mmCIF file of C-alpha atoms in Angstrom:
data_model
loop_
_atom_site.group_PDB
_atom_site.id
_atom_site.type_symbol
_atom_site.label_atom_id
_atom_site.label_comp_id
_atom_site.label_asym_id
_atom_site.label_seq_id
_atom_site.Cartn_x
_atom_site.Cartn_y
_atom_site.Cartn_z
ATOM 1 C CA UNK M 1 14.078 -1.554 -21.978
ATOM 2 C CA UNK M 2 11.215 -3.801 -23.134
ATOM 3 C CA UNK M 3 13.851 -6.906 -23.859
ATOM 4 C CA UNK M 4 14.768 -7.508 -20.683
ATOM 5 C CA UNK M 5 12.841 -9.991 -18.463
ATOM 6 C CA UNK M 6 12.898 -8.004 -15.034
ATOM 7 C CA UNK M 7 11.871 -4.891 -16.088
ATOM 8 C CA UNK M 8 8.994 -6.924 -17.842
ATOM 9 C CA UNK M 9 7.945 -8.354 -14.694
ATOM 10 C CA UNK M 10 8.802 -4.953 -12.720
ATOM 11 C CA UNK M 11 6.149 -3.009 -14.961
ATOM 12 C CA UNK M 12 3.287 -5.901 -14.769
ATOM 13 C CA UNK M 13 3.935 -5.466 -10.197
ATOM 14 C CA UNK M 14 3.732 -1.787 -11.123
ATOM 15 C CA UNK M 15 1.067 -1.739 -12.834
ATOM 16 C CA UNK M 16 -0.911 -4.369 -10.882
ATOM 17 C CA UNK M 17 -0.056 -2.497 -7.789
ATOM 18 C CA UNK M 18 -0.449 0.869 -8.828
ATOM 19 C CA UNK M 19 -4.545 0.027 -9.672
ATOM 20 C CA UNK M 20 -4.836 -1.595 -6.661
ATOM 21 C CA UNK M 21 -3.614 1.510 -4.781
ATOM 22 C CA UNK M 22 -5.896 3.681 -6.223
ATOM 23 C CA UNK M 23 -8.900 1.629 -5.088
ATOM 24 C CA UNK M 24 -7.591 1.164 -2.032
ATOM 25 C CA UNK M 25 -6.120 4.170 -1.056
ATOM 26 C CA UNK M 26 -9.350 6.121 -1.312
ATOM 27 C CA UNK M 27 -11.091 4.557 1.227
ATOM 28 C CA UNK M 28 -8.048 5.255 3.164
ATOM 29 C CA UNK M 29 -7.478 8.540 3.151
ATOM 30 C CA UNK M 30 -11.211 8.670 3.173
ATOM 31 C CA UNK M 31 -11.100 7.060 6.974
ATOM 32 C CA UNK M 32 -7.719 8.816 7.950
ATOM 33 C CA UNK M 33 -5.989 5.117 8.388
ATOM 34 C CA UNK M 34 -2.362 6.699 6.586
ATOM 35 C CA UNK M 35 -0.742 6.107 10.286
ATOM 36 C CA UNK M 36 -2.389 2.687 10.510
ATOM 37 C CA UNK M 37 -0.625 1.883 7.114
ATOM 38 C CA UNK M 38 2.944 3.043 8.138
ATOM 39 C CA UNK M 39 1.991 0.777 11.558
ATOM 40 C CA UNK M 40 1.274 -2.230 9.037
ATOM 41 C CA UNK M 41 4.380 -1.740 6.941
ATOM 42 C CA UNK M 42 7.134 -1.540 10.317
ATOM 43 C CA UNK M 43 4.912 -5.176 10.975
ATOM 44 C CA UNK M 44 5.560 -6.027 7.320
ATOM 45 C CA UNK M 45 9.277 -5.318 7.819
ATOM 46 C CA UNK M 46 9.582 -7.730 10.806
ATOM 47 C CA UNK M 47 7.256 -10.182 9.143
ATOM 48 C CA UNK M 48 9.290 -10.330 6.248
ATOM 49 C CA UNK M 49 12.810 -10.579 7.825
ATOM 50 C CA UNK M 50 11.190 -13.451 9.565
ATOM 51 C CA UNK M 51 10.528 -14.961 6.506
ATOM 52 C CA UNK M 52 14.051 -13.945 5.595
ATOM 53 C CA UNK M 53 14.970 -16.388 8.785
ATOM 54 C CA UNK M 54 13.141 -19.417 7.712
ATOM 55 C CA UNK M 55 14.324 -19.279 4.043
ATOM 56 C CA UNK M 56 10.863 -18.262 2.686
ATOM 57 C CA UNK M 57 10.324 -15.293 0.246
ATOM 58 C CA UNK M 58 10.056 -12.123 2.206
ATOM 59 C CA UNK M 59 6.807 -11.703 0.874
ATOM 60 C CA UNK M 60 5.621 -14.297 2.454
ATOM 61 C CA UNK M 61 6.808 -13.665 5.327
ATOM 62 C CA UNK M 62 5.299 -10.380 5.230
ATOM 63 C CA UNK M 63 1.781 -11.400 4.596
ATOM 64 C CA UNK M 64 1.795 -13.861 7.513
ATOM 65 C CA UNK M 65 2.884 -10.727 10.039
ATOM 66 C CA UNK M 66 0.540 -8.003 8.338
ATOM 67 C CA UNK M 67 -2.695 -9.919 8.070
ATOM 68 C CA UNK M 68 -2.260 -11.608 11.687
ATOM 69 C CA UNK M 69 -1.690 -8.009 13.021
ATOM 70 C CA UNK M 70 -5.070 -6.763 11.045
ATOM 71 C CA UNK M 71 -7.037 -9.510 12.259
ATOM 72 C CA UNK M 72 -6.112 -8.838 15.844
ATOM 73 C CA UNK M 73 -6.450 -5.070 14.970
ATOM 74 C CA UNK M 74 -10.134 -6.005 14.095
ATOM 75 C CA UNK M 75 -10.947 -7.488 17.342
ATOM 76 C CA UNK M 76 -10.319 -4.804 19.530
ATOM 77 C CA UNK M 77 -12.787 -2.740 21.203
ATOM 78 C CA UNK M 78 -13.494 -0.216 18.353
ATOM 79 C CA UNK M 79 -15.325 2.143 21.348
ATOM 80 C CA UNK M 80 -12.052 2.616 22.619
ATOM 81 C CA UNK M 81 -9.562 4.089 20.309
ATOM 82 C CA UNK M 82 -5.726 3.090 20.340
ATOM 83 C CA UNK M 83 -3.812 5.724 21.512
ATOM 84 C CA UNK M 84 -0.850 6.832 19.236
ATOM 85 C CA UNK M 85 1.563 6.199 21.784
ATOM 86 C CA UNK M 86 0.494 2.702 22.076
ATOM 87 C CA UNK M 87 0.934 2.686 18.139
ATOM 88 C CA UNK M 88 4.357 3.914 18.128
ATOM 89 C CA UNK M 89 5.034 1.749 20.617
ATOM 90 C CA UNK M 90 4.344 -1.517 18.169
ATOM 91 C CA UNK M 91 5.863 0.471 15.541
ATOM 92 C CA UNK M 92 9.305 0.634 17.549
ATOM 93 C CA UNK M 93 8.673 -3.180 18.971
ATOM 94 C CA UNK M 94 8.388 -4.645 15.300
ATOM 95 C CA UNK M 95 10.855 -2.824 13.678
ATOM 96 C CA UNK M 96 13.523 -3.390 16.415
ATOM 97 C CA UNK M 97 11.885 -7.605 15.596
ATOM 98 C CA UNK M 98 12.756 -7.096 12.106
ATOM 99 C CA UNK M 99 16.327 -5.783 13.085
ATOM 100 C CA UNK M 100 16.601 -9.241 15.117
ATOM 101 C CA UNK M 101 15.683 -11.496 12.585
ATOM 102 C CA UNK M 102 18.160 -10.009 9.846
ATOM 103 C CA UNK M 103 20.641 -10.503 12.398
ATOM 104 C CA UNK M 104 20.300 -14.100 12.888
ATOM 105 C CA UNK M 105 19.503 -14.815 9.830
ATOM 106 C CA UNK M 106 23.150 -13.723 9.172
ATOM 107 C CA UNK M 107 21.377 -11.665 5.788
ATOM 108 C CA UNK M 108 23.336 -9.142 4.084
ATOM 109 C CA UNK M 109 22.719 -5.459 4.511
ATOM 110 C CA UNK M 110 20.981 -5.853 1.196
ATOM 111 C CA UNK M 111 18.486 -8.160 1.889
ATOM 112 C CA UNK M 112 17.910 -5.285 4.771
ATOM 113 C CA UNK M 113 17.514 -2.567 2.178
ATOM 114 C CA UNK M 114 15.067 -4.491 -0.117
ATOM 115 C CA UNK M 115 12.542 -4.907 2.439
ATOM 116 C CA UNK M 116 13.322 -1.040 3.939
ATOM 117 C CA UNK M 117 13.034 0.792 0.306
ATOM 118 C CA UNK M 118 12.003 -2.042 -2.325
ATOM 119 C CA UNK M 119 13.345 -3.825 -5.318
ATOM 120 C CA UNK M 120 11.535 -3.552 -8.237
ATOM 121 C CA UNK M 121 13.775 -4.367 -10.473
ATOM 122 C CA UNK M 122 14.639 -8.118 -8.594
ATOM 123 C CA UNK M 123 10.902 -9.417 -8.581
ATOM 124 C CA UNK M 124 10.431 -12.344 -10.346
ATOM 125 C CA UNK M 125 8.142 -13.886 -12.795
ATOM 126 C CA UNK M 126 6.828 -16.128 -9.639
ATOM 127 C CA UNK M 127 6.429 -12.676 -6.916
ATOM 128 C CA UNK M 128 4.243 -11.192 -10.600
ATOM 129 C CA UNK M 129 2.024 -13.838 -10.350
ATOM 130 C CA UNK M 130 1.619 -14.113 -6.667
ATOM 131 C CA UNK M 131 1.155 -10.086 -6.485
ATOM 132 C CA UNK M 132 -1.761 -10.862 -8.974
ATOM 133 C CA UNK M 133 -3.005 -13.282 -7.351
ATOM 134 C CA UNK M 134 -3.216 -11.319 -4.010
ATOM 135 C CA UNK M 135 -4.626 -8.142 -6.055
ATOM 136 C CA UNK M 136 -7.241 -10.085 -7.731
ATOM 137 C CA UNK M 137 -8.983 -11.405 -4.845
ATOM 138 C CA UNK M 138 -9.141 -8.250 -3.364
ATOM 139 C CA UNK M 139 -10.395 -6.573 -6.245
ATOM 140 C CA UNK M 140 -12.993 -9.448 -6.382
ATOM 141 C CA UNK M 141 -13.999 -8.301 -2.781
ATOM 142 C CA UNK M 142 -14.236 -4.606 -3.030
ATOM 143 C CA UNK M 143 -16.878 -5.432 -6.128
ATOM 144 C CA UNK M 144 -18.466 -7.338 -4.101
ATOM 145 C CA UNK M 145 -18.728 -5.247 -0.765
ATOM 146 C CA UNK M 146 -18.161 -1.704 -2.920
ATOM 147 C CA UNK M 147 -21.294 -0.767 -1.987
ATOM 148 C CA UNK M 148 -21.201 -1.571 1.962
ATOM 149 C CA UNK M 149 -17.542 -0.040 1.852
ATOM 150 C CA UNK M 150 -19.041 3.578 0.110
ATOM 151 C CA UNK M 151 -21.361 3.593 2.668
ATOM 152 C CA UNK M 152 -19.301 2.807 5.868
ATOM 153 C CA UNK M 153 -16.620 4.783 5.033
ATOM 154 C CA UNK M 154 -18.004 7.688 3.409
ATOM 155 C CA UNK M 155 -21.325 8.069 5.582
ATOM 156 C CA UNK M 156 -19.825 6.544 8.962
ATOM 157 C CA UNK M 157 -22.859 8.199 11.006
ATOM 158 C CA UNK M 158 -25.366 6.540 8.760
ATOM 159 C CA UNK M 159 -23.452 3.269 8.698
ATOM 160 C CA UNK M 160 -23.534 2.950 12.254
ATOM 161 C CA UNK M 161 -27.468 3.311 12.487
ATOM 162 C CA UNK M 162 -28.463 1.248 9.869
ATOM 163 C CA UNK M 163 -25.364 -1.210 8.111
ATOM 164 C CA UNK M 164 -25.686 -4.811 9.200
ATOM 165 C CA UNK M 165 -21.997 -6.558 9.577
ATOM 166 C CA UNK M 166 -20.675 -3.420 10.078
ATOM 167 C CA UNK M 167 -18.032 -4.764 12.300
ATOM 168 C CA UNK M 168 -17.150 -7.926 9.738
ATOM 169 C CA UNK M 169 -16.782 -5.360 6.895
ATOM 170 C CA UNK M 170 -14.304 -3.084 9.132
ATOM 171 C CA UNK M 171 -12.644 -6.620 9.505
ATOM 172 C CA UNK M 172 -12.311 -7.403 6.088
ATOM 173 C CA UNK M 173 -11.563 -4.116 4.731
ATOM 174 C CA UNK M 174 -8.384 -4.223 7.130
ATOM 175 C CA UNK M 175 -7.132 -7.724 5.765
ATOM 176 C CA UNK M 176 -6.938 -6.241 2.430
ATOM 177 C CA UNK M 177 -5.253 -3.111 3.967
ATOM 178 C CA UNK M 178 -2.735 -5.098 5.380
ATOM 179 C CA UNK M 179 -2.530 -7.257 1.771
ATOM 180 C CA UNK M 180 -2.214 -4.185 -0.061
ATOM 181 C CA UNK M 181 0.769 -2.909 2.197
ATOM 182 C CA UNK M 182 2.495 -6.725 1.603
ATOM 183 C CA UNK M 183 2.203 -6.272 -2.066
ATOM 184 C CA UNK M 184 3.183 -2.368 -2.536
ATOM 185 C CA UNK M 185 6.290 -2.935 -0.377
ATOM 186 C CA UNK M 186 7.917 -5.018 -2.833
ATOM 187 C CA UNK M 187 8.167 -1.587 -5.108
ATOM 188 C CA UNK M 188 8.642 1.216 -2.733
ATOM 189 C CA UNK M 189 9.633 -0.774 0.215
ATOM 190 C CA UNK M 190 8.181 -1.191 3.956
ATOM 191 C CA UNK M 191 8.549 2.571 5.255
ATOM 192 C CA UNK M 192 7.618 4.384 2.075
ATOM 193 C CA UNK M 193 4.093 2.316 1.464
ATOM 194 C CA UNK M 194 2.385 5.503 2.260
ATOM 195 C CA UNK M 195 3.976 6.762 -0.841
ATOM 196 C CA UNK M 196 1.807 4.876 -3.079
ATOM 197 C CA UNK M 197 -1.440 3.662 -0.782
ATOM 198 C CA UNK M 198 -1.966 7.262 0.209
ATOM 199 C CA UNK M 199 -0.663 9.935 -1.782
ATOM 200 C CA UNK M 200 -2.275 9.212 -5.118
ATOM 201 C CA UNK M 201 -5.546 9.188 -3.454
ATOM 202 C CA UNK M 202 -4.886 12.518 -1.001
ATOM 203 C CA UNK M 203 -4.288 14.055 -4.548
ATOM 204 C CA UNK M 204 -7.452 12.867 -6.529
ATOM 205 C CA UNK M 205 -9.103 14.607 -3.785
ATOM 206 C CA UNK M 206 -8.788 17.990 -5.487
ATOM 207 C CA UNK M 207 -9.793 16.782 -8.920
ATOM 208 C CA UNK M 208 -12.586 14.088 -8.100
ATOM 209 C CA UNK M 209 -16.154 15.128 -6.735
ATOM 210 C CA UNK M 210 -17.472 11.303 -6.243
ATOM 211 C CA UNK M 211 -15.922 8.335 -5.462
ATOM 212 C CA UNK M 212 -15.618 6.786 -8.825
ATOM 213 C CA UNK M 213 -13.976 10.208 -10.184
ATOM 214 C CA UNK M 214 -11.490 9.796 -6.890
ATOM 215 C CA UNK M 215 -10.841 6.294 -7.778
ATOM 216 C CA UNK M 216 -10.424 6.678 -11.684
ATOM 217 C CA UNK M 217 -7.646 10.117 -10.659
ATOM 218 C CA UNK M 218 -5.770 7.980 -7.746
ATOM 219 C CA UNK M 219 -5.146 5.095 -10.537
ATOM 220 C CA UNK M 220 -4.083 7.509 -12.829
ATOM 221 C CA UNK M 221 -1.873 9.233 -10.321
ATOM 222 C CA UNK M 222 -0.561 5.926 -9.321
ATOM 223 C CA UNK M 223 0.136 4.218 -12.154
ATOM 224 C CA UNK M 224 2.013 7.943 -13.424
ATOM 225 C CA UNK M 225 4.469 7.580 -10.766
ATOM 226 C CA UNK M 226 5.292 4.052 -11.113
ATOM 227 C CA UNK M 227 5.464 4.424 -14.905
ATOM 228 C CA UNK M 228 7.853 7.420 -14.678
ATOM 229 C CA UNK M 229 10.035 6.186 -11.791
ATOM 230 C CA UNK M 230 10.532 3.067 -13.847
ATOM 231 C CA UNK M 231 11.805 4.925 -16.865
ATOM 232 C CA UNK M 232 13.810 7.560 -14.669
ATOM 233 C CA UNK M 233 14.871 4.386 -12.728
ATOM 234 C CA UNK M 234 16.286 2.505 -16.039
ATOM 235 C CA UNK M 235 17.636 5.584 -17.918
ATOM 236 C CA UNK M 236 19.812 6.596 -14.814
ATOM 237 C CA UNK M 237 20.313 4.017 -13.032
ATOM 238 C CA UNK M 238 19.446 5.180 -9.792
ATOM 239 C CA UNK M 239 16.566 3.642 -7.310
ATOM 240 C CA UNK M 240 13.272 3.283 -8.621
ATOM 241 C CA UNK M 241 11.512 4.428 -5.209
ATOM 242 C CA UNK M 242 13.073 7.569 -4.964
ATOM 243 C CA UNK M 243 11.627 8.729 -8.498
ATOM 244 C CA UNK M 244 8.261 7.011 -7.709
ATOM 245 C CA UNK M 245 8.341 8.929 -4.321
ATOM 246 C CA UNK M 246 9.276 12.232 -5.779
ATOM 247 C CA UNK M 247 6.662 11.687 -8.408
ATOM 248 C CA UNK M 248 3.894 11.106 -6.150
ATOM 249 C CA UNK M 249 4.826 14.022 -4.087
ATOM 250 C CA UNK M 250 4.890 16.480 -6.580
ATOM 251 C CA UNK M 251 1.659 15.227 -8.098
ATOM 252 C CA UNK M 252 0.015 16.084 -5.026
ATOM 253 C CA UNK M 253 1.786 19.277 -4.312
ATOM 254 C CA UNK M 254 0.838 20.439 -8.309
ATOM 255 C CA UNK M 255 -2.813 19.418 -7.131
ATOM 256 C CA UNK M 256 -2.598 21.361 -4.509
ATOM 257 C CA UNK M 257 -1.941 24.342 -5.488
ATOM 258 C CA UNK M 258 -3.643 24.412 -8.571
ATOM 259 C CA UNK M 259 -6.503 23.943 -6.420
ATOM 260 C CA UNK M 260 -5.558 26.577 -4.155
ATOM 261 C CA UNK M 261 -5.171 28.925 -6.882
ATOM 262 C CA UNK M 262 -8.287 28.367 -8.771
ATOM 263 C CA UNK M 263 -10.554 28.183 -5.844
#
């Protein structure tokens, strides 16, 4: 397994990914923004069959779509919360955008199903090093704002009162959200990110008491799905997502119930 090239570069993404979804994903299931995610990926899949159009990478493509939606996100009237229908609404908008752009593109129904449900196995040595790139400026960020980002999204009452730049922070956090989405679709695909940016950290829940325990489980729990579903993946042959998928989903079923049962 370790000879080949691809899967090389598929476990570096994974693993690269994986850590970055366990940071990530516990401020948001801390903030409830799972539906916000999904939003961002059916943006990512239009972004990226636009790319797909102009010949870029569909990564590329995706970033443009997914941070441009985020920033315009983070301008809105925050007093006034988007109604879901409004959000399902975009959701149906960009995905039926995405649908266009394959089309005239004239891309195969394969390029279709890389963006819907990933390719791990087909990123190159060039997507590795741009997924690292991407991951390590965020990572520089959250050390940099961690401590603003504990407090506004664990202690939102207090934040409001007394954090300065609130509104800049909400702004920045949701550019990396909408990084984070670009990057973890190109293992589990646009409508599964939630797979990976949420689940992990909805599962630490029951095992961590503070937020670096929460973190330090979600990476674990992360990077034990995307480990497994690669082996499973390689040994069988069959797609990668659906074991990383099934992982993550029974990790947080196990936690669960465990939880349920002890307590």
């Amino acid at each position: 397994m370790w000879q080949y090239e691809f899967m090389q570069n598929a476990w570096i993404a994974a693993t690269v990914i994986s850590i970055l979804c366990g940071i990530m994903g516990v401020f948001i299931v801390a903030r409830q923004l799972a539906f916000l995610t999904h939003t961002l990926s059916e943006i990512g899949f239009a972004g990226a069959s636009f790319g797909v159009w102009l010949g870029w990478t569909p990564l590329n493509g995706m970033l443009l779509f997914t941070v441009l939606s985020a920033l315009t996100a983070g301008t809105l009237d925050r007093d006034k919360p988007v109604k879901d229908t409004l959000i399902s609404l975009i959701s149906a908008f960009f995905m039926g955008l995405g649908v266009l752009f394959l089309a005239i593109s004239k891309a195969g129904t394969a390029y279709a199903t890389n963006i819907l449900f990933g390719s791990i196995v087909g990123i190159s040595h060039h997507d590795v090093n741009q997924i690292i790139l991407i991951a390590g400026v965020e990572f520089l960020v959250i050390l940099v704002l961690y401590r603003r980002l504990k407090f506004a999204f664990f202690d939102p009452l207090g934040a409001q009162s007394s954090l300065q730049h609130g509104g800049l922070i909400s702004l920045c956090f949701l550019v990396m959200m909408s990084l984070s989405v670009s990057v973890v679709s190109q293992i589990v695909g646009s409508l599964l990110v939630f797979a990976l940016l949420t689940l992990p950290a909805a599962a630490a829940q029951f095992w961590g008491h503070s937020v670096h325990a929460l973190m330090a489980w979600s990476i674990i729990f992360a990077l034990l799905g995307t480990w497994l579903g690669l082996a499973c993946g390689y040994w069988t042959n069959l797609p990668v997502t659906f074991f990383i998928t099934t992982i993550e989903t029974l990790i947080y079923l196990i936690s669960a119930g465990l939880h349920r049962y002890w307590s």
